[in-house]
Coordinates of C-alpha atoms in Angstrom, one line a residue:
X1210 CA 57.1 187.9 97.6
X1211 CA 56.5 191.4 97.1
X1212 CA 52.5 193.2 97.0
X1213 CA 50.6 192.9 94.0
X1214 CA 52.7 191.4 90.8
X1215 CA 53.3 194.9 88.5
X1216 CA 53.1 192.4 85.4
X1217 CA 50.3 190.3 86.6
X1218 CA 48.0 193.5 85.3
X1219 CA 44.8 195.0 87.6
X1220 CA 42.4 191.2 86.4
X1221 CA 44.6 188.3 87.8
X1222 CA 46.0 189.7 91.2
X1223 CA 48.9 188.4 93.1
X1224 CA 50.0 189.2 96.8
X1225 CA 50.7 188.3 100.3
X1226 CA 47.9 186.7 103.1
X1227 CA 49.4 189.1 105.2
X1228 CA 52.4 191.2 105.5
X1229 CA 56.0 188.3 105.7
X1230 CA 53.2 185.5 104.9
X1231 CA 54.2 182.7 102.9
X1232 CA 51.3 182.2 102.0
X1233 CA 50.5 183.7 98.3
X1234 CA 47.0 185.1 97.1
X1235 CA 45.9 185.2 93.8
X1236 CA 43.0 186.6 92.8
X1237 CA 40.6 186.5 89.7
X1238 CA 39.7 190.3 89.8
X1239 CA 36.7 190.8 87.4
X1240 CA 33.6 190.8 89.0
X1241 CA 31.8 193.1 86.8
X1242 CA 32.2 190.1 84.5
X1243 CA 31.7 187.2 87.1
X1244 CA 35.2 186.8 86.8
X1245 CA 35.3 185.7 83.3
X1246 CA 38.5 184.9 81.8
X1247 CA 39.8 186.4 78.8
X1248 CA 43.0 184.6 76.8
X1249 CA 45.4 187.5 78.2
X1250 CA 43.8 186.8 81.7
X1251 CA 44.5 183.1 80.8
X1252 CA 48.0 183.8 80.4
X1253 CA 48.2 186.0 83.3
X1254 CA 47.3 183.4 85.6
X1255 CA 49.4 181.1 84.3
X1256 CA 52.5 183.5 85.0
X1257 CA 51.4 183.8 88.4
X1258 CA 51.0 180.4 88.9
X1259 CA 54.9 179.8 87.5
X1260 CA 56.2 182.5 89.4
X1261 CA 55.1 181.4 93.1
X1262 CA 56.2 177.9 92.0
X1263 CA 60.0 179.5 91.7
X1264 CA 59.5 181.8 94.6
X1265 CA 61.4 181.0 97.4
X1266 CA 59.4 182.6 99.8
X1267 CA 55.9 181.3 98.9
X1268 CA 54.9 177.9 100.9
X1269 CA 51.3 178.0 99.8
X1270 CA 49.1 179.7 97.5
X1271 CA 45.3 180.8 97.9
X1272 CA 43.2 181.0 94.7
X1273 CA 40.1 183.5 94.7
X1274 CA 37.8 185.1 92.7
X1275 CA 36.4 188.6 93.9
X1276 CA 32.9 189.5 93.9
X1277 CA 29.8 186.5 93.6
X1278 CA 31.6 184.3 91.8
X1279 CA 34.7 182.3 92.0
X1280 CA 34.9 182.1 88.1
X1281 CA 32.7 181.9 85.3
X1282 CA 34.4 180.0 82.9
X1283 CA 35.7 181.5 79.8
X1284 CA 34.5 185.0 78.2
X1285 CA 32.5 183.2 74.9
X1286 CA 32.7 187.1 73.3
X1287 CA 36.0 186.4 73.3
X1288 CA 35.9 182.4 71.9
X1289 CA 37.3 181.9 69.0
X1290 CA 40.6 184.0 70.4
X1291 CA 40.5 181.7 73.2
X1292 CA 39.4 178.4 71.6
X1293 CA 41.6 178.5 68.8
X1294 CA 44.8 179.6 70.3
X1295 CA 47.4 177.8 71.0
X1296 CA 45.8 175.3 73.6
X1297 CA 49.0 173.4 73.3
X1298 CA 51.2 175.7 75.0
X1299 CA 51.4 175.1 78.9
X1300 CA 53.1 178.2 79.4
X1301 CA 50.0 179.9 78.6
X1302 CA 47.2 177.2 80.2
X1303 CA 46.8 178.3 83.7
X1304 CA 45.2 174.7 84.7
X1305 CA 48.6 173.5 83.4
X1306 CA 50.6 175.7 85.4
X1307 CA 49.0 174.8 88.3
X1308 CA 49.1 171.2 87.9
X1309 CA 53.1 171.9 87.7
X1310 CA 53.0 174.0 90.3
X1311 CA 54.8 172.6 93.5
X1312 CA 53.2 174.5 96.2
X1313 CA 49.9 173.0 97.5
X1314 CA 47.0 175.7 95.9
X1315 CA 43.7 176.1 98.4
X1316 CA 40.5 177.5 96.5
X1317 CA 38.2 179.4 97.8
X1318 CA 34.8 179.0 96.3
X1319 CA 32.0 181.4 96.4
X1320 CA 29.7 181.8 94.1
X1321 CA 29.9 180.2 90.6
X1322 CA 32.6 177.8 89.2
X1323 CA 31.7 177.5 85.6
X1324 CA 33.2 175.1 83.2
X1325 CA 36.5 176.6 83.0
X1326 CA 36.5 177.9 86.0
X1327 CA 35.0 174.7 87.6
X1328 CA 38.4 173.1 85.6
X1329 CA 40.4 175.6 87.7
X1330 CA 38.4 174.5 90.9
X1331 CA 39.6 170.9 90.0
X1332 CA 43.3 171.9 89.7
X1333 CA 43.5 172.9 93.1
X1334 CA 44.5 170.8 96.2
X1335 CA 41.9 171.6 98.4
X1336 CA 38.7 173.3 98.3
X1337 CA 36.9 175.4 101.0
X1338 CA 33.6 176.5 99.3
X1339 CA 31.1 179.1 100.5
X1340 CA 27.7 178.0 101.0
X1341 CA 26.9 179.9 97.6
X1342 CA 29.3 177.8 95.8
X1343 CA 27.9 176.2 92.3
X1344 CA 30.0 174.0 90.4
X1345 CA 28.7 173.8 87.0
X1346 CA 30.0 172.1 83.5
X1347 CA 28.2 173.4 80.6
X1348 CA 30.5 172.1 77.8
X1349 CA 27.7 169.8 76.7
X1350 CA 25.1 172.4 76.2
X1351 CA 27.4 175.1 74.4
X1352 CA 29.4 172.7 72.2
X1353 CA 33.1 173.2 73.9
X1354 CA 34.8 170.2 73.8
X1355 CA 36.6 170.0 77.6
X1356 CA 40.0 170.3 77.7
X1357 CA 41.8 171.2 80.7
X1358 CA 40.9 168.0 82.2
X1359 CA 37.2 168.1 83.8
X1360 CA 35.9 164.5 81.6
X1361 CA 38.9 163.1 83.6
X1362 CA 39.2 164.6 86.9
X1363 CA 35.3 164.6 87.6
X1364 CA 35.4 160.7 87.8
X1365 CA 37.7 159.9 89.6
X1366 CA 36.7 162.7 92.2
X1367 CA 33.1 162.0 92.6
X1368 CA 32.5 158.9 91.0
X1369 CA 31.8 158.2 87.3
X1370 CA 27.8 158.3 87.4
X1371 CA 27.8 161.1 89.4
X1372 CA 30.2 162.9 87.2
X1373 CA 28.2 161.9 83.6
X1374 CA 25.2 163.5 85.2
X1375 CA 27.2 166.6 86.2
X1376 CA 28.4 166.9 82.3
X1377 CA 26.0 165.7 80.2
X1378 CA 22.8 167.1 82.4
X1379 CA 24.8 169.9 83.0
X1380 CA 23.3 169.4 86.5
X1381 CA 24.5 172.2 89.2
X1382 CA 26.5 170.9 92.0
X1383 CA 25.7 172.6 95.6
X1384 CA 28.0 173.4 98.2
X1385 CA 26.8 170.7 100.4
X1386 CA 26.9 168.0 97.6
X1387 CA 30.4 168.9 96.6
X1388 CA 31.3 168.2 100.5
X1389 CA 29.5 165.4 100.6
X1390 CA 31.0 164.0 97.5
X1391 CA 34.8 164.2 98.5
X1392 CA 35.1 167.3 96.1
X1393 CA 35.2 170.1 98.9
X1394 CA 37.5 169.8 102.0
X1395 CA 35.4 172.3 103.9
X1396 CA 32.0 174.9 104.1
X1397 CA 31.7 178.4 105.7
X1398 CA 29.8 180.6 105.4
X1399 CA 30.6 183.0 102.0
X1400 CA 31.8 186.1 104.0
X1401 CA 34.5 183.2 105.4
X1402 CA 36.0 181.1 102.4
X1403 CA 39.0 183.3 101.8
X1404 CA 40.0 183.4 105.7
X1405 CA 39.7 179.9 105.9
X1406 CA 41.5 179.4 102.8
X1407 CA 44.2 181.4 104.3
X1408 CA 44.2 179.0 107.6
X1409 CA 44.6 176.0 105.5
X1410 CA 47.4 177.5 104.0
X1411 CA 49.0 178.7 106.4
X1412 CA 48.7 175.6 108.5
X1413 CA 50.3 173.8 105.2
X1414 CA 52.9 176.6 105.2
X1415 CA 53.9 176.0 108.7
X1416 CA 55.3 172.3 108.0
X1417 CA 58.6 171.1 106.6
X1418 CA 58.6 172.7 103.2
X1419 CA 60.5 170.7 101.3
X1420 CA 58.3 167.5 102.8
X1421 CA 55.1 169.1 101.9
X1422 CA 56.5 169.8 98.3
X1423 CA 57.7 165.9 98.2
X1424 CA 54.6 164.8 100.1
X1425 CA 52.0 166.5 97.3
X1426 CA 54.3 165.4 94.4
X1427 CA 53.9 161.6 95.5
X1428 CA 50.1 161.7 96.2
X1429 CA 49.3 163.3 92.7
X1430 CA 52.0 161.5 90.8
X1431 CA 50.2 158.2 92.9
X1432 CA 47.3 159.0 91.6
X1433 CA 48.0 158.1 88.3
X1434 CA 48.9 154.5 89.2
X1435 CA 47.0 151.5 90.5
X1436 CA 47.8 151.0 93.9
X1437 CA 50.7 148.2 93.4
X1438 CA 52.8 150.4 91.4
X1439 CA 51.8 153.8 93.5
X1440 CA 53.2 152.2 97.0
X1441 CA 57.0 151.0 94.6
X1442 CA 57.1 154.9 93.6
X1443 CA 56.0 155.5 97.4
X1444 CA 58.9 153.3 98.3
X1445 CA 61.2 154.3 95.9
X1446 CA 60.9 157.6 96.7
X1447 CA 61.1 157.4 100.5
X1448 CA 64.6 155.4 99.7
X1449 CA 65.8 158.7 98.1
X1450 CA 65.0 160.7 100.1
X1451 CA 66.6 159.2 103.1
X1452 CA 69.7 158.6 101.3
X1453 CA 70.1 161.4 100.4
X1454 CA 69.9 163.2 103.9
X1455 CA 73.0 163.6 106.2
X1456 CA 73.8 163.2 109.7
X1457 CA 73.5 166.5 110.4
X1458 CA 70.1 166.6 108.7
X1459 CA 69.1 163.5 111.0
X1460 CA 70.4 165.3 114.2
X1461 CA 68.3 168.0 113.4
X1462 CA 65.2 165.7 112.9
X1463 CA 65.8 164.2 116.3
X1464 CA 66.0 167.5 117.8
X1465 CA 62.7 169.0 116.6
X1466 CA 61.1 166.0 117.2
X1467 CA 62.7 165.9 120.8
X1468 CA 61.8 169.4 121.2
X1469 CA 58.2 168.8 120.7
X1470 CA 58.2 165.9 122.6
X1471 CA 59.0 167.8 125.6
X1472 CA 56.5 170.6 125.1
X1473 CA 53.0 168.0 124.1
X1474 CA 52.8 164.3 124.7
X1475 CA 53.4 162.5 121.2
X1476 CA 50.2 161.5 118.9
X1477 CA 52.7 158.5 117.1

């Protein structure tokens, strides 16, 4: 992964935590407009989002938005260009890209998360959120019919009361609330999210890579099922994956393990 993506254009930025990281940043870069997306911005993130998916050397990725506000939600001067564009095309829906993308994403909330942007919140893994952080869904009181997945995902995140009051109130979710409510994994101070974004990440990024790709694939894909058939695909997919290692691939699992085992006392 090189510095900043020379197609990803100056608004959707894409570059390393730090230099040799492998852990990607990507940042929504218009504050001026409280980081409100536009349908090439759309696309933009989307291509960054596929490109660190086939990048070799990315283990994690980081989503930001610079300035007060993670992201606004879409740029309505700009709706009927966005709304009535092709909506079916996941190459150019960045909440779709994400959702394919194999590397666990970290967001880093500060300030607002509107609508779309609150749907882009959603498509992360995990969430570290600034004590500014507003999550916000105001498809109810502008007339935009949701469609990158916030009348699902809401529910089953928070609950389905909760989430109704959320959508059809249009009621603001705090910081604290969004903790409390299973929605954010952690909150710092604003001046913080994006450094403890980056530790997540790289904490993720530090693990067996192909394990954390496998690991994240069967808890979302899980997540789809009731819990009989999630712990079969579980199964099945723990069968695979042993059959399909080698001895030397086992050696070399006994070894690190050994390794470690000499250096701390075993938490199994």
């Amino acid at each position: 992964m090189g510095a900043t993506s020379p197609d990803s254009g100056d608004l959707i930025l894409v570059e390393p935590a730090s230099p040799g990281s492998k852990v990607a940043v990507v940042t929504i870069n218009r504050p001026d407009a409280l980081n409100a997306l536009t349908r090439s911005m759309m696309i933009s993130l989307a291509s960054a989002f596929r490109r660190l998916d086939a990048d070799d050397g990315v283990a994690a990725v980081v989503l930001a938005g610079r300035g007060r506000s993670f992201c606004a939600g879409v740029d309505l001067t700009a709706a009927e260009e966005v709304f009535k564009g092709d909506v079916n095309d996941p190459a150019a829906n960045p909440v779709a890209q994400m959702e394919l993308c194999r590397k666990p994403i970290v967001g880093a909330v500060a300030g607002f998360a509107v609508t779309a942007g609150f749907e882009i919140a959603l498509a992360c893994d995990l969430l570290v959120a600034g004590r500014s952080a507003k999550f916000l869904d105001t498809h109810a009181k502008f007339g935009i019919f949701p469609s990158w997945g916030l009348s699902q995902k809401l529910s089953r995140l928070i609950g389905p009361n909760r989430a109704r009051e959320v959508s059809l109130a249009c009621m603001p979710v705090t910081a604290e609330m969004a903790e409390k409510w299973g929605l954010a994994n952690h909150i710092v101070d604003d001046s913080q999210v994006l450094s403890k974004a980056i530790e997540v990440a790289e904490a993720i990024a530090r693990n067996n890579r192909n394990l954390v790709v496998l690991y994240k694939s069967v808890i979302n894909d899980g997540l789809q099922l009731d819990m009989k058939h999630a712990r079969a695909l579980e199964k099945e997919r723990a069968v695979n994956y042993y059959n399909g290692m080698t001895k030397e691939q086992f050696a070399n699992m006994q070894k690190f393990i050994q390794g470690r085992s000499s250096r701390a006392p075993s938490k199994l």
